[in-house]
Short mmCIF file of C-alpha atoms in Angstrom, two decimals:
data_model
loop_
_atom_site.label_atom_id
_atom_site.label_comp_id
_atom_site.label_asym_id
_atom_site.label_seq_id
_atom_site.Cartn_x
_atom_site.Cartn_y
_atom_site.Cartn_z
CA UNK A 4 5.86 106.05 51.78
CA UNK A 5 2.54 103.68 51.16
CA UNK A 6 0.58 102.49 53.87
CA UNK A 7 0.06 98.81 53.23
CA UNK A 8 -1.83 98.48 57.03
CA UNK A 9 1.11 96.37 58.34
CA UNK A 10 4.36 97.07 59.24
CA UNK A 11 8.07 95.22 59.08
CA UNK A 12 8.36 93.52 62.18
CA UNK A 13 11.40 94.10 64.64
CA UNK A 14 14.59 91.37 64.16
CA UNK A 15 14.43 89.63 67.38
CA UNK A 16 17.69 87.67 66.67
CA UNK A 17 20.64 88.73 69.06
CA UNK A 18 23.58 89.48 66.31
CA UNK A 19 26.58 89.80 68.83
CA UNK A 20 28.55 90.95 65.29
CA UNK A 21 26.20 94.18 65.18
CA UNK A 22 25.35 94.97 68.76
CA UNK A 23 27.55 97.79 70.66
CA UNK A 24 29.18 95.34 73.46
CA UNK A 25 31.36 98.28 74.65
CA UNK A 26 29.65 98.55 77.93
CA UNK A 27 30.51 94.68 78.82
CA UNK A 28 33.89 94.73 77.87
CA UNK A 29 34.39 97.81 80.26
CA UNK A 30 32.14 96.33 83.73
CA UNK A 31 34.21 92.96 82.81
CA UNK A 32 37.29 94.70 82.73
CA UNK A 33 36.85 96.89 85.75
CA UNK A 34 34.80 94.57 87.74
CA UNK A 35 35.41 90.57 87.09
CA UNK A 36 32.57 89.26 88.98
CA UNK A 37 30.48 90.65 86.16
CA UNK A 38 31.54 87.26 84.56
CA UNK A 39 30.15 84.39 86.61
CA UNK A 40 26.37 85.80 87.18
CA UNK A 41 23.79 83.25 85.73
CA UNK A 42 21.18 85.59 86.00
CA UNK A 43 18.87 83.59 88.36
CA UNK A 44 17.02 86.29 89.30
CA UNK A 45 17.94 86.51 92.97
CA UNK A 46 18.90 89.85 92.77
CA UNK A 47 15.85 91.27 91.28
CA UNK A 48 13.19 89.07 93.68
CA UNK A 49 15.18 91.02 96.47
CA UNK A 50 15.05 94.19 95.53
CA UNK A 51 13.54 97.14 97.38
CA UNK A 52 13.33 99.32 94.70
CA UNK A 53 12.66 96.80 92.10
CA UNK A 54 9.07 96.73 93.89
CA UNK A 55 8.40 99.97 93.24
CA UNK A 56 9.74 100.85 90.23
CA UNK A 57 10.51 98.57 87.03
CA UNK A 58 13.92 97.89 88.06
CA UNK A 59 15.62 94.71 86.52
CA UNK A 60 19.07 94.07 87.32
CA UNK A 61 18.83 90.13 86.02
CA UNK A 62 17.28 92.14 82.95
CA UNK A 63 20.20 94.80 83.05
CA UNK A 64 22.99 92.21 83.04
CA UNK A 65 21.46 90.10 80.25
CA UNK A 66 21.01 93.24 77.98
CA UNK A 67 24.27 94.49 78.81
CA UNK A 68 26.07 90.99 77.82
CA UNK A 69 24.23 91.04 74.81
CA UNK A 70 24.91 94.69 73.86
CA UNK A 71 21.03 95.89 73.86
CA UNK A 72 20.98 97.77 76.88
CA UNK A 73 19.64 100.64 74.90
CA UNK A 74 17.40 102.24 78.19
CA UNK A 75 20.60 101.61 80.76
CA UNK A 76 20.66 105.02 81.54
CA UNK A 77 17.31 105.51 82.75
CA UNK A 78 16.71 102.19 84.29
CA UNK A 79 20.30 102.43 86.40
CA UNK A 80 18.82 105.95 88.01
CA UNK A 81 16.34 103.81 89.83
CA UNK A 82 18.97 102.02 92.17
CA UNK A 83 19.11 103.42 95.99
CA UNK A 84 22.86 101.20 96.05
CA UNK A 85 21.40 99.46 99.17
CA UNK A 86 23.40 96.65 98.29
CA UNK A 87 20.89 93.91 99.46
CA UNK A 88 20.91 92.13 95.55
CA UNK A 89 24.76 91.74 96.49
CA UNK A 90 23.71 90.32 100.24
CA UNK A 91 21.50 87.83 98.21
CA UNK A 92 23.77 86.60 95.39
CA UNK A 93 24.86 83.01 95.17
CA UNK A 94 27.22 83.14 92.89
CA UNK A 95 28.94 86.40 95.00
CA UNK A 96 28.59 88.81 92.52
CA UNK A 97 29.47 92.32 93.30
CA UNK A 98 26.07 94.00 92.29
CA UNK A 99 27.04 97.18 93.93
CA UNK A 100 30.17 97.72 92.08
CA UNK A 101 28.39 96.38 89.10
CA UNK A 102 25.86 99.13 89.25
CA UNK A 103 28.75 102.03 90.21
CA UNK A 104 30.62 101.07 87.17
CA UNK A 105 27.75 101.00 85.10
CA UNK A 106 27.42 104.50 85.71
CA UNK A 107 30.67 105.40 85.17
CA UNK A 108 30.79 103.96 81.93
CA UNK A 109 27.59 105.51 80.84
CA UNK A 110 29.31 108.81 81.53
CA UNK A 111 32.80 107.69 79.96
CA UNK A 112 31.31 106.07 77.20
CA UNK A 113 28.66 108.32 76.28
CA UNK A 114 25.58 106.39 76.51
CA UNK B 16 30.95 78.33 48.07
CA UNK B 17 32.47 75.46 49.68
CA UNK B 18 31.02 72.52 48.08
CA UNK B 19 33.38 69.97 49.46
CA UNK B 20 31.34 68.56 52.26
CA UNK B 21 27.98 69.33 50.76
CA UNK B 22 29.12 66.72 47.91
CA UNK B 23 29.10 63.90 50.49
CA UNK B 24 25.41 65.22 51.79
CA UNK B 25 24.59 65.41 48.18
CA UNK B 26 25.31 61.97 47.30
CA UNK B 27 23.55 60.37 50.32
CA UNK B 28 20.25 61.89 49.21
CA UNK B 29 19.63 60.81 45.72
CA UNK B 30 15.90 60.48 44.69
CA UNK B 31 14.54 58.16 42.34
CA UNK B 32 12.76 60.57 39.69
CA UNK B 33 10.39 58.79 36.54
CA UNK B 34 11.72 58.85 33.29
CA UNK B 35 8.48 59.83 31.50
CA UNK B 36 4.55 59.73 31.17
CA UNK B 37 4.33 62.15 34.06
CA UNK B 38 0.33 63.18 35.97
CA UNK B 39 1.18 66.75 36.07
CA UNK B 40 -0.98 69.18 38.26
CA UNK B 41 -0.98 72.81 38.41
CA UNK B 42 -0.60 74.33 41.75
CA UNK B 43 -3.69 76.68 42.63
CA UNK B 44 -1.93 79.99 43.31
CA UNK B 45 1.12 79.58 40.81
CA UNK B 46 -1.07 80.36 37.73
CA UNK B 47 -1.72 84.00 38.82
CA UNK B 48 1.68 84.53 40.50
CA UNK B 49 3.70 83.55 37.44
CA UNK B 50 1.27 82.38 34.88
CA UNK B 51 4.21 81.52 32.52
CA UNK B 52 6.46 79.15 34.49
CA UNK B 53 3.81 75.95 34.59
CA UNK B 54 3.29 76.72 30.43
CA UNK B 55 6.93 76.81 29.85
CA UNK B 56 7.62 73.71 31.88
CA UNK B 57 5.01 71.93 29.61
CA UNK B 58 6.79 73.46 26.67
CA UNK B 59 10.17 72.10 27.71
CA UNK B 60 8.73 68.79 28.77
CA UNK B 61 6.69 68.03 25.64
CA UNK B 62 9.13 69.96 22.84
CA UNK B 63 12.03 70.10 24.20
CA UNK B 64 12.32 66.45 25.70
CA UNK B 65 9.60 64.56 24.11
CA UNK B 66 7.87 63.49 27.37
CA UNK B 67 4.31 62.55 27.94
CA UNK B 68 2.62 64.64 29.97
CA UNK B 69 -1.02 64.47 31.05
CA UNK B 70 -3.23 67.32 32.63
CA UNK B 71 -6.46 66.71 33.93
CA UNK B 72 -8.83 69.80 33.54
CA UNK B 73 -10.50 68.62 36.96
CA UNK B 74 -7.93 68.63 39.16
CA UNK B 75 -8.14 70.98 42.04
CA UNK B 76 -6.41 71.97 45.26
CA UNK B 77 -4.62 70.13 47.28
CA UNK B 78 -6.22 72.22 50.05
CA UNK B 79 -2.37 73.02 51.24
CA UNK B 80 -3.24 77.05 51.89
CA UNK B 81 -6.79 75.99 54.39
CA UNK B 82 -4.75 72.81 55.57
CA UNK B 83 -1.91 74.95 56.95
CA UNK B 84 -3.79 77.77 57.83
CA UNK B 85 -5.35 75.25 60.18
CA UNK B 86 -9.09 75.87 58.29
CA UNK B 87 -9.25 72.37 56.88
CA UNK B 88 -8.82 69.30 59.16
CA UNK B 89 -6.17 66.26 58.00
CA UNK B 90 -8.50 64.26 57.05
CA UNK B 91 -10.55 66.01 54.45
CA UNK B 92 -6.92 67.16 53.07
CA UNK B 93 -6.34 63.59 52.84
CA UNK B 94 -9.54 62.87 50.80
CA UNK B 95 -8.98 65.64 48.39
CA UNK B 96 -5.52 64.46 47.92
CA UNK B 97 -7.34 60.58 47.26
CA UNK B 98 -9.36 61.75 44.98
CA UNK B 99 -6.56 63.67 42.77
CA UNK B 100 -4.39 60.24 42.99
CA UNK B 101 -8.03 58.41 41.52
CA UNK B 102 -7.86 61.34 38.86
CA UNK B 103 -4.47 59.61 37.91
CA UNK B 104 -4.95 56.06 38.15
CA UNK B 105 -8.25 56.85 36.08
CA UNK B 106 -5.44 58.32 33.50
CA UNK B 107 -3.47 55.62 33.42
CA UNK B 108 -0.59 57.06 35.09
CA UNK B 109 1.32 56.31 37.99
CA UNK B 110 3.75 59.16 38.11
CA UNK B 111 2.83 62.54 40.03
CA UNK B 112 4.30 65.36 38.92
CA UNK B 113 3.13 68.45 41.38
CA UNK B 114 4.06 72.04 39.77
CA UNK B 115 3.75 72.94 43.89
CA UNK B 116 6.15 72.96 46.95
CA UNK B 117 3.34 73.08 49.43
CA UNK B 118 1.70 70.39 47.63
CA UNK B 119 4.75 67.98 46.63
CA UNK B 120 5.09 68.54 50.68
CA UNK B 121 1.53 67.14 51.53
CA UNK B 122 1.60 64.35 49.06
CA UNK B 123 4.59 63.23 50.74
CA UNK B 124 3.10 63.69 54.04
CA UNK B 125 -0.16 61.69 53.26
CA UNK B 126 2.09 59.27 51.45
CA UNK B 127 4.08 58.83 54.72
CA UNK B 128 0.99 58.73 56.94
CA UNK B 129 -0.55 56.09 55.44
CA UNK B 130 2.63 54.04 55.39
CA UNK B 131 2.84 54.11 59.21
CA UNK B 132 -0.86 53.55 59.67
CA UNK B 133 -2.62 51.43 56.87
CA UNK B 134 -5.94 52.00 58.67
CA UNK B 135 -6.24 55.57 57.85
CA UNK B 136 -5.46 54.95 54.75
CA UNK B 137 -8.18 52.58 54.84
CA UNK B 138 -10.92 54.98 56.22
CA UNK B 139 -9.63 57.62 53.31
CA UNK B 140 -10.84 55.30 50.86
CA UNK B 141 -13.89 54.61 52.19
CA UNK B 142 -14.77 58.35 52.49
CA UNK B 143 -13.43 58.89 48.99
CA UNK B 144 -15.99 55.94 48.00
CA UNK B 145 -18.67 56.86 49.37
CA UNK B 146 -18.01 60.73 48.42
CA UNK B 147 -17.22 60.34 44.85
CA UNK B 148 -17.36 56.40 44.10
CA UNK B 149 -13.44 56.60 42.80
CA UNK B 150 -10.66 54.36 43.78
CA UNK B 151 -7.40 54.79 43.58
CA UNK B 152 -3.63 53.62 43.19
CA UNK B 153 -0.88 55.44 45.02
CA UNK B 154 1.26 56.83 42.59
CA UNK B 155 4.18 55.07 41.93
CA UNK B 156 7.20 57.86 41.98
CA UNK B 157 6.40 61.29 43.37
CA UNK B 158 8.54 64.00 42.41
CA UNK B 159 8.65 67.81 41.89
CA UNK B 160 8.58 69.60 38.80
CA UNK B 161 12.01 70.72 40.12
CA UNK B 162 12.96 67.40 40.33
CA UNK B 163 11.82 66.63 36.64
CA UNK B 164 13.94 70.13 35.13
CA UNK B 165 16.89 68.82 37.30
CA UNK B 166 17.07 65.16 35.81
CA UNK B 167 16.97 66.48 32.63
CA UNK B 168 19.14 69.38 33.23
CA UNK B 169 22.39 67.55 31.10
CA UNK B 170 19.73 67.71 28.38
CA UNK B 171 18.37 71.09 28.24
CA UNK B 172 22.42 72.21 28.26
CA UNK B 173 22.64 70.38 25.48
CA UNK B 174 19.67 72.39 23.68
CA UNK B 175 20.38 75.61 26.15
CA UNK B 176 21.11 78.62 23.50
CA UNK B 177 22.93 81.01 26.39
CA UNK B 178 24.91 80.67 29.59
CA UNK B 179 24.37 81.50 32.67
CA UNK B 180 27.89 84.24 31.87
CA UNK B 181 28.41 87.74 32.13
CA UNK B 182 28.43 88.92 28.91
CA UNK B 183 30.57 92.02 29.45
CA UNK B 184 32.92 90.58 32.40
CA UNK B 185 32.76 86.59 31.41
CA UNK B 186 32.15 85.67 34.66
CA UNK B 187 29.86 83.17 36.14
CA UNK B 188 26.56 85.17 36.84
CA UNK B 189 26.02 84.89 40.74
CA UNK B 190 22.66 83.60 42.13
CA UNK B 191 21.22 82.80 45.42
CA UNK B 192 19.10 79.75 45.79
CA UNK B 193 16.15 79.46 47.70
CA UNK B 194 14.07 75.93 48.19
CA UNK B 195 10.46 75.60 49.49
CA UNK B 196 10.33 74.91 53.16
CA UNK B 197 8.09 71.91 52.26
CA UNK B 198 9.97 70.15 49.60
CA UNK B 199 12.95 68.60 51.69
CA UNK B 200 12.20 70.14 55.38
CA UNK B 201 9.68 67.74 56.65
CA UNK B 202 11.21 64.63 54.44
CA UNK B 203 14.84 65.19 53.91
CA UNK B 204 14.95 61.82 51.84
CA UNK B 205 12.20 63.51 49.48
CA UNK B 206 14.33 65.72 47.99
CA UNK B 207 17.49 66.01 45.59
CA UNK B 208 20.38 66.79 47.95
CA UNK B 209 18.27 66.49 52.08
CA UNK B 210 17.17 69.14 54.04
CA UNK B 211 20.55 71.31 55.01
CA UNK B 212 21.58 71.83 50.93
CA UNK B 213 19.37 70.64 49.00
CA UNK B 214 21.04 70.71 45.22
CA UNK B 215 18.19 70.36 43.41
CA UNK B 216 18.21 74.30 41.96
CA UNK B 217 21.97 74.34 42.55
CA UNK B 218 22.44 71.85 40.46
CA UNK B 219 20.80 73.55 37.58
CA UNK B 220 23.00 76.78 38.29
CA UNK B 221 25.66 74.89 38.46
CA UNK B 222 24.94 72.76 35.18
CA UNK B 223 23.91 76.34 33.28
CA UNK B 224 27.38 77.75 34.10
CA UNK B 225 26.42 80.27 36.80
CA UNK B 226 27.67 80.40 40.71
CA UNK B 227 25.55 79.12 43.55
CA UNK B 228 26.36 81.82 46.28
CA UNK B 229 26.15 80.62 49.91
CA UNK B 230 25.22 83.29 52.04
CA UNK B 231 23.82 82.82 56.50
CA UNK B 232 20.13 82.88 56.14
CA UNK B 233 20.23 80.88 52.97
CA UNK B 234 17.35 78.04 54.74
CA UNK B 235 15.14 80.95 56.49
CA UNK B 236 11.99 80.95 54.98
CA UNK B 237 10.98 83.61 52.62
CA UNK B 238 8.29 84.62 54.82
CA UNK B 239 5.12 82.68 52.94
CA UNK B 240 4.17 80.56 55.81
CA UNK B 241 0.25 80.93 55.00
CA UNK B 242 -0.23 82.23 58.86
CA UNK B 243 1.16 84.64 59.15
CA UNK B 244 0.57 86.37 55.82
CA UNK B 245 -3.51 85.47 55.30
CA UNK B 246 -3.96 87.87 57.80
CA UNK B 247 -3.31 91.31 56.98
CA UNK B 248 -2.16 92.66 60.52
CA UNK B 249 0.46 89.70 60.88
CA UNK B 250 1.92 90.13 57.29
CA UNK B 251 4.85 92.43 59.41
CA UNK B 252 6.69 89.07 60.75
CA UNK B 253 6.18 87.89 56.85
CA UNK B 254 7.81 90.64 55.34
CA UNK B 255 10.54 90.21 58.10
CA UNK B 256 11.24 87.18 57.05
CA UNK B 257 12.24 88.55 53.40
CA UNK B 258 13.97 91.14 54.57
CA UNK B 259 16.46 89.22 56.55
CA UNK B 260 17.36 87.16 53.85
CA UNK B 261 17.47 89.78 51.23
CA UNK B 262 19.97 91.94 53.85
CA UNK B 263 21.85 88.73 54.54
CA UNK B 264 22.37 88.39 50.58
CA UNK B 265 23.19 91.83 50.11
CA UNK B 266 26.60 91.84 50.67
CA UNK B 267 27.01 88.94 48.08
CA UNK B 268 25.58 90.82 45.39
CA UNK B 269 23.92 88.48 43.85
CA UNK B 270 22.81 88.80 40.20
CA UNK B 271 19.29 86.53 40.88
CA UNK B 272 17.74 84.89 42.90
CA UNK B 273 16.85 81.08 42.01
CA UNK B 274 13.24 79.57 43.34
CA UNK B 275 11.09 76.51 43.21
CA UNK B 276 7.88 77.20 45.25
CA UNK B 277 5.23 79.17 44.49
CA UNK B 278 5.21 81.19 47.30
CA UNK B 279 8.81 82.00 47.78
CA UNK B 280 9.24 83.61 44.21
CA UNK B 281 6.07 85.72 44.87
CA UNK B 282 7.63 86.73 48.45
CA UNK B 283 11.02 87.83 47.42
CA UNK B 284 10.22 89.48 44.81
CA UNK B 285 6.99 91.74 45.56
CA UNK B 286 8.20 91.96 49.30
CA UNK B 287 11.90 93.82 47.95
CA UNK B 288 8.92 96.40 46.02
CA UNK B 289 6.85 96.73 49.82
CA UNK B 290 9.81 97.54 51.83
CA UNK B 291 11.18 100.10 49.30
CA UNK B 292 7.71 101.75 49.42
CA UNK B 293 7.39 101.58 53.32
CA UNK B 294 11.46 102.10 54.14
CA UNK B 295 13.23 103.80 50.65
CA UNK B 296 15.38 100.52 51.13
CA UNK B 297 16.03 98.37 47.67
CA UNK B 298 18.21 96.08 47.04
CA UNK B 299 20.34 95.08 44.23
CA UNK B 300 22.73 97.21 42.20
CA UNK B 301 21.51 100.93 41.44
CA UNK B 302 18.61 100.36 43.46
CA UNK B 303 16.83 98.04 40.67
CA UNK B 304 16.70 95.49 43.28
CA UNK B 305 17.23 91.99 42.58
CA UNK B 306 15.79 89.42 40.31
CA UNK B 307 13.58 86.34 41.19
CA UNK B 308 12.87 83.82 38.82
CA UNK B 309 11.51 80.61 39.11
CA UNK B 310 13.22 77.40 37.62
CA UNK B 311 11.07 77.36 34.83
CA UNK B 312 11.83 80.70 33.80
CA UNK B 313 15.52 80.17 34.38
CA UNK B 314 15.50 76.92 32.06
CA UNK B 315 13.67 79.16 29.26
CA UNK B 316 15.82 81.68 29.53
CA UNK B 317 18.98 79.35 28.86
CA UNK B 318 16.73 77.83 26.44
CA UNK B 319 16.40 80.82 24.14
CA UNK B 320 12.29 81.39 24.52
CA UNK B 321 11.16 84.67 24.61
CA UNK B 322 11.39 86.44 28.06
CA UNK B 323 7.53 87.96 27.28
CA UNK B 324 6.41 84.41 26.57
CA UNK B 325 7.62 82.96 29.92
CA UNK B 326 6.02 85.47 31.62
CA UNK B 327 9.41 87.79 32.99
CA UNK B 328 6.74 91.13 32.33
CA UNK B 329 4.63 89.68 35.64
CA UNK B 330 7.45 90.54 38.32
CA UNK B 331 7.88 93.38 40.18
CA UNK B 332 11.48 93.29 40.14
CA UNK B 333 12.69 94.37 36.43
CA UNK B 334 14.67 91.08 35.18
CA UNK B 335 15.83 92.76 31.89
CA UNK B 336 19.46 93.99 33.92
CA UNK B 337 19.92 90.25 34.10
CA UNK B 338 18.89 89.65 30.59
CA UNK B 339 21.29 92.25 29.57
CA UNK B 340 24.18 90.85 31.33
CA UNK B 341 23.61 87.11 30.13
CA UNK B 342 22.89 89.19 26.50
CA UNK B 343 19.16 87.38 25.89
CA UNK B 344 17.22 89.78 23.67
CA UNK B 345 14.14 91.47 24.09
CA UNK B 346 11.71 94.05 22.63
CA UNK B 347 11.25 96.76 24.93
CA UNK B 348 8.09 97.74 23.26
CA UNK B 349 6.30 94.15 23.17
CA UNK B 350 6.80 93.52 27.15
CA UNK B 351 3.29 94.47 28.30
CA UNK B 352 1.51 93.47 24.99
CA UNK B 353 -0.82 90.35 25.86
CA UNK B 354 -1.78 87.14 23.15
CA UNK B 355 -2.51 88.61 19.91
CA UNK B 356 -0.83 91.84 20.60
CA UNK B 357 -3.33 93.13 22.95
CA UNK B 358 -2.17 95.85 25.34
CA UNK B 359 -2.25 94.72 28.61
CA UNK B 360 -1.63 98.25 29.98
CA UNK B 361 1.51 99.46 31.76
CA UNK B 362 1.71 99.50 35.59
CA UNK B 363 2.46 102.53 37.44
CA UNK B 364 6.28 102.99 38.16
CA UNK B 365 7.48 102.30 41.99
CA UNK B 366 8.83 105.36 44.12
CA UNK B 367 12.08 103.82 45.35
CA UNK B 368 12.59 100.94 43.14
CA UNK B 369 14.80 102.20 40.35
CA UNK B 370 12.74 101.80 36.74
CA UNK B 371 15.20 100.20 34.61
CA UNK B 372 16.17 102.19 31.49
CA UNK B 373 17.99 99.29 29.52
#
């Protein structure tokens, strides 16, 4: 391979054709709510352990929809399930459950 | 492709395009890219056709490279581009005829400005004046080389000595078409066909007997875009750009791809030659990858010229699979000779791009 000082850059286009959306389908399927979050951000600005660590669930949720959640695994390890993003949500999403089946499907799903 | 609705587009954007006695200029980085498109597109105009066409040995730049690489400012681009229409007038000539995408794009842009807002067009000529002493006309009809081949397209069939046919299948040969950003983008009305589908080099497929394959990224830009390859460390998002299309093509196998800018042939086709050096990825069948040609060449070809003489030896991508399939005939052995039989020297073969063995 030649070394041209440059490289190819990264597609930054979300292809929804390509992307593994397996982990969507099963949170939507096992926990509905999953559906009607607009990712405001309320969750996240609450957080306890989001200001600690680099914990994103507005992030998580987006990349999970999308099917580029590629780092879920480590990321979800930094929850302590308080459950004060679900205390906070407008839109009466059920975070917790969100996060619990989350890691179930990581394990089910092998991610 | 479905052409039913892009007939209606088509029709609404019809461009008036001269008949003859054509100002022709050379665009600056086309010579050394593919030196033999601009010479055959004399040689159709002025054998072929019988048209006048007038050069002027001091034409220069339209400054489109510094203008959109934000070195120049608009108004000395508009100055230059005065003084190549007082080139013209001083001709006697009234139609412009740019070999360039960029520039066809910045005439028309000037052109436009000054429509809006006769006072800068006032203050252009007084800089041009005082600069040079010229004065100028504007010209009357602008068009693209493109749009020249494509008027007369009915008449090159006429004189065309191969179709665009598979030889060994007798099918239509497939090819992708790719238009300059700048020739319908900015001015939809500008150019054969608008903005969305253009039909300017579908047209000429079409016309020649091949297939214009649709395919998604068929309007993303081949990556040229002046910023983002004139510096070295940002050529990655250029070479992006190509690859997207070329993967989004890929499935169609097309057999060539179809051009009329100067950067875009230059992109596609040394780009497919960069990313099998940096990735092992080619494209095409057997790994050969896949031809670009310009409209110029493609109009020789069907022509009959000789592929050396339009200058198919200058890609990086072998064209002689496609030469093979449409049966044109070459000598193997005269493809890196120069004028007089001079030997230009052969280049060193590519690691992952497949050296075709006709």
């Amino acid at each position: 391979m030649i070394d041209f000082g440059y490289n190819i850059n990264a597609d930054r286009q979300i292809d929804y054709d390509r992307n593994d959306r397996r982990l969507a389908r099963y949170i939507l399927e096992h926990e509905p709510t999953f559906r009607i979050c607009i990712s405001c951000g309320t969750c996240t600005a609450t957080c306890s352990a989001g200001n600690f660590t680099y914990l994103n669930l507005r992030e998580m949720i987006v990349l999970i929809k999308r099917g580029e959640a590629k780092n879920i695994k480590s990321d979800i390890e930094k929850c302590m399930l308080c459950g004060k993003c679900q205390l906070a949500c407008p839109r009466g999403v059920n975070t917790r459950n969100i996060i619990l089946t989350i890691n179930r499907a990581i394990e089910r799903l092998d991610f | 492709m479905n052409i039913e609705g892009k007939r209606v587009i088509w029709k609404e954007y019809q461009k008036e395009i001269a008949d003859d006695h054509y100002f022709y200029v050379r665009s600056c980085v086309r010579q050394s890219f593919f030196p033999g498109s601009e010479t055959t597109f004399l040689r159709i105009l002025r054998d072929e056709l019988g048209k006048d066409v007038y050069e002027n040995p001091f034409h220069t730049t339209c400054t489109g490279i510094a203008y959109h690489g934000d070195i120049l400012p608009f108004e000395t681009t508009m100055t230059v581009i005065a003084r190549q229409f007082a080139l013209m007038t001083e001709a006697g000539y009234e139609n412009y005829i740019p070999s360039c995408i960029t520039s066809f794009g910045l005439y028309s842009e000037v052109l436009d400005t000054w429509h809006h807002f006769p006072e800068i067009e006032k203050k252009v000529r007084d800089f041009l004046k005082k600069a040079t002493g010229k004065e100028f006309e504007k010209p009357k009809n602008l068009a693209h080389a493109s749009d020249i081949i494509f008027k007369f397209r009915k008449e090159i069939t006429s004189k065309a000595k191969f179709k665009l046919v598979n030889r060994f299948t007798g099918d239509p040969i497939k090819v992708v078409e790719h238009i300059g950003c700048h020739y319908s983008k900015m001015f939809p009305s500008k150019g054969v066909g608008g903005a969305e589908y253009p039909y300017v080099l579908a047209g000429l497929i079409e016309e020649w007997g091949g297939d214009v394959i649709d395919y998604p990224e068929r309007r993303h830009c081949c990556g040229f875009g002046f910023r983002q390859y004139l510096i070295r460390a940002n050529r990655g998002y250029s070479i992006a750009c190509s690859r997207k299309k070329f993967e989004s093509m890929q499935p169609y196998k097309p057999d060539a791809i179809l051009t009329n800018c100067p950067g875009c042939p230059y992109f596609l086709d040394r780009w497919q030659y960069a990313i099998s050096e940096m990735e092992g990825k080619t494209y095409g069948v057997d790994g050969q990858g896949i031809p670009v040609l310009t409209y110029e060449e493609l109009a020789g070809m069907v022509l009959g010229y000789d592929p050396w003489d339009i200058g198919l030896q200058i890609h990086q991508v072998p064209v002689e699979p496609l030469l093979d399939k449409i049966g044109i005939p070459y000598d193997s052995q005269k493809k890196f000779q120069g004028k007089n039989g001079e030997n230009l020297g052969q280049p060193a073969t590519a690691h992952s791009l497949t050296f075709y063995q006709g």
